[in-house]
JSON list of C-alpha atoms in Angstrom, two decimals:
[
{"chain": "A", "resi": 1, "resn": "MET", "atom": "CA", "xyz": [7.40, 2.80, 45.07]},
{"chain": "A", "resi": 2, "resn": "GLY", "atom": "CA", "xyz": [6.61, -1.27, 44.76]},
{"chain": "A", "resi": 3, "resn": "LYS", "atom": "CA", "xyz": [5.58, -4.17, 43.29]},
{"chain": "A", "resi": 4, "resn": "CYS", "atom": "CA", "xyz": [2.66, -4.88, 42.28]},
{"chain": "A", "resi": 5, "resn": "PRO", "atom": "CA", "xyz": [0.55, -7.37, 44.78]},
{"chain": "A", "resi": 6, "resn": "ASN", "atom": "CA", "xyz": [-1.89, -8.85, 41.49]},
{"chain": "A", "resi": 7, "resn": "HIS", "atom": "CA", "xyz": [1.12, -8.21, 37.93]},
{"chain": "A", "resi": 8, "resn": "SER", "atom": "CA", "xyz": [4.90, -8.47, 40.14]},
{"chain": "A", "resi": 9, "resn": "GLY", "atom": "CA", "xyz": [6.66, -7.16, 36.75]},
{"chain": "A", "resi": 10, "resn": "SER", "atom": "CA", "xyz": [4.28, -3.98, 37.31]},
{"chain": "A", "resi": 11, "resn": "GLU", "atom": "CA", "xyz": [5.77, -1.17, 39.43]},
{"chain": "A", "resi": 12, "resn": "ILE", "atom": "CA", "xyz": [2.94, 0.82, 42.25]},
{"chain": "A", "resi": 13, "resn": "ASP", "atom": "CA", "xyz": [1.04, 3.48, 40.10]},
{"chain": "A", "resi": 14, "resn": "PHE", "atom": "CA", "xyz": [-1.72, 3.95, 42.70]},
{"chain": "A", "resi": 15, "resn": "ARG", "atom": "CA", "xyz": [-2.85, 4.09, 45.77]},
{"chain": "A", "resi": 16, "resn": "CYS", "atom": "CA", "xyz": [-6.63, 2.23, 46.34]},
{"chain": "A", "resi": 17, "resn": "LYS", "atom": "CA", "xyz": [-8.97, 5.48, 47.51]},
{"chain": "A", "resi": 18, "resn": "SER", "atom": "CA", "xyz": [-9.91, 3.03, 50.23]},
{"chain": "A", "resi": 19, "resn": "CYS", "atom": "CA", "xyz": [-7.55, 0.55, 51.61]},
{"chain": "A", "resi": 20, "resn": "GLU", "atom": "CA", "xyz": [-4.84, 2.79, 50.67]},
{"chain": "A", "resi": 21, "resn": "ARG", "atom": "CA", "xyz": [-3.07, -0.16, 48.70]},
{"chain": "A", "resi": 22, "resn": "GLY", "atom": "CA", "xyz": [-0.62, 0.42, 45.89]},
{"chain": "A", "resi": 23, "resn": "PHE", "atom": "CA", "xyz": [-1.61, -0.76, 42.46]},
{"chain": "A", "resi": 24, "resn": "CYS", "atom": "CA", "xyz": [-0.42, -0.98, 38.76]},
{"chain": "A", "resi": 25, "resn": "LEU", "atom": "CA", "xyz": [-2.72, 0.58, 36.25]},
{"chain": "A", "resi": 26, "resn": "GLN", "atom": "CA", "xyz": [-3.21, -2.35, 34.96]},
{"chain": "A", "resi": 27, "resn": "CYS", "atom": "CA", "xyz": [-5.76, -2.79, 38.73]},
{"chain": "A", "resi": 28, "resn": "MET", "atom": "CA", "xyz": [-7.16, 0.18, 38.23]},
{"chain": "A", "resi": 29, "resn": "ASP", "atom": "CA", "xyz": [-10.85, 1.29, 38.21]},
{"chain": "A", "resi": 30, "resn": "THR", "atom": "CA", "xyz": [-13.33, 3.93, 38.85]},
{"chain": "A", "resi": 31, "resn": "MET", "atom": "CA", "xyz": [-16.04, 3.33, 40.10]},
{"chain": "A", "resi": 32, "resn": "LYS", "atom": "CA", "xyz": [-17.99, 7.09, 42.06]},
{"chain": "A", "resi": 33, "resn": "GLY", "atom": "CA", "xyz": [-15.65, 8.74, 40.32]},
{"chain": "A", "resi": 34, "resn": "LEU", "atom": "CA", "xyz": [-12.87, 7.37, 43.15]},
{"chain": "A", "resi": 35, "resn": "LEU", "atom": "CA", "xyz": [-9.73, 5.05, 41.95]},
{"chain": "A", "resi": 36, "resn": "LEU", "atom": "CA", "xyz": [-10.23, 1.70, 44.07]},
{"chain": "A", "resi": 37, "resn": "CYS", "atom": "CA", "xyz": [-8.74, -1.18, 43.68]},
{"chain": "A", "resi": 38, "resn": "PRO", "atom": "CA", "xyz": [-10.01, -5.05, 42.51]},
{"chain": "A", "resi": 39, "resn": "ASP", "atom": "CA", "xyz": [-10.61, -5.54, 45.42]},
{"chain": "A", "resi": 40, "resn": "CYS", "atom": "CA", "xyz": [-12.58, -2.28, 46.98]},
{"chain": "A", "resi": 41, "resn": "ARG", "atom": "CA", "xyz": [-14.18, -1.92, 44.08]},
{"chain": "A", "resi": 42, "resn": "CYS", "atom": "CA", "xyz": [-16.02, -5.24, 44.08]},
{"chain": "A", "resi": 43, "resn": "ARG", "atom": "CA", "xyz": [-16.99, -4.44, 47.43]},
{"chain": "A", "resi": 44, "resn": "LEU", "atom": "CA", "xyz": [-19.14, -1.90, 46.44]},
{"chain": "A", "resi": 45, "resn": "ALA", "atom": "CA", "xyz": [-20.51, -3.33, 43.83]},
{"chain": "A", "resi": 46, "resn": "VAL", "atom": "CA", "xyz": [-22.16, -5.61, 46.30]},
{"chain": "A", "resi": 47, "resn": "TYR", "atom": "CA", "xyz": [-22.78, -2.83, 48.64]},
{"chain": "A", "resi": 48, "resn": "LYS", "atom": "CA", "xyz": [-24.33, -0.93, 45.92]},
{"chain": "A", "resi": 49, "resn": "MET", "atom": "CA", "xyz": [-26.54, -4.18, 45.16]},
{"chain": "A", "resi": 50, "resn": "TYR", "atom": "CA", "xyz": [-28.00, -5.05, 48.55]},
{"chain": "A", "resi": 51, "resn": "GLN", "atom": "CA", "xyz": [-28.40, -1.63, 48.97]},
{"chain": "A", "resi": 52, "resn": "ASP", "atom": "CA", "xyz": [-30.21, -1.18, 45.53]},
{"chain": "A", "resi": 53, "resn": "HIS", "atom": "CA", "xyz": [-32.31, -4.38, 46.80]},
{"chain": "A", "resi": 54, "resn": "ASP", "atom": "CA", "xyz": [-33.44, -3.62, 49.66]},
{"chain": "A", "resi": 55, "resn": "ARG", "atom": "CA", "xyz": [-34.38, 0.51, 48.28]},
{"chain": "A", "resi": 56, "resn": "ASP", "atom": "CA", "xyz": [-36.63, -1.89, 46.50]},
{"chain": "A", "resi": 57, "resn": "LEU", "atom": "CA", "xyz": [-38.11, -4.43, 49.16]},
{"chain": "A", "resi": 58, "resn": "GLU", "atom": "CA", "xyz": [-39.45, -0.73, 50.96]},
{"chain": "A", "resi": 59, "resn": "GLY", "atom": "CA", "xyz": [-43.11, -0.87, 51.49]},
{"chain": "A", "resi": 60, "resn": "ALA", "atom": "CA", "xyz": [-43.19, -4.55, 50.43]},
{"chain": "A", "resi": 61, "resn": "SER", "atom": "CA", "xyz": [-45.35, -7.08, 52.33]},
{"chain": "A", "resi": 62, "resn": "TYR", "atom": "CA", "xyz": [-45.50, -10.58, 52.19]}
]
């Protein structure tokens, strides 16, 4: 199946549900029930942070 791009000594154990790249179990992370690679998990976390921030600003007047 191939080698993990982050851990060259480890075999690919899963594919990221977002980008479809293969990674080992050490890289595996879940967010909202999805198996995600570190890059996609970080992007989703940042996206969620901005969504929450925008929601907090709704109705605010400056």
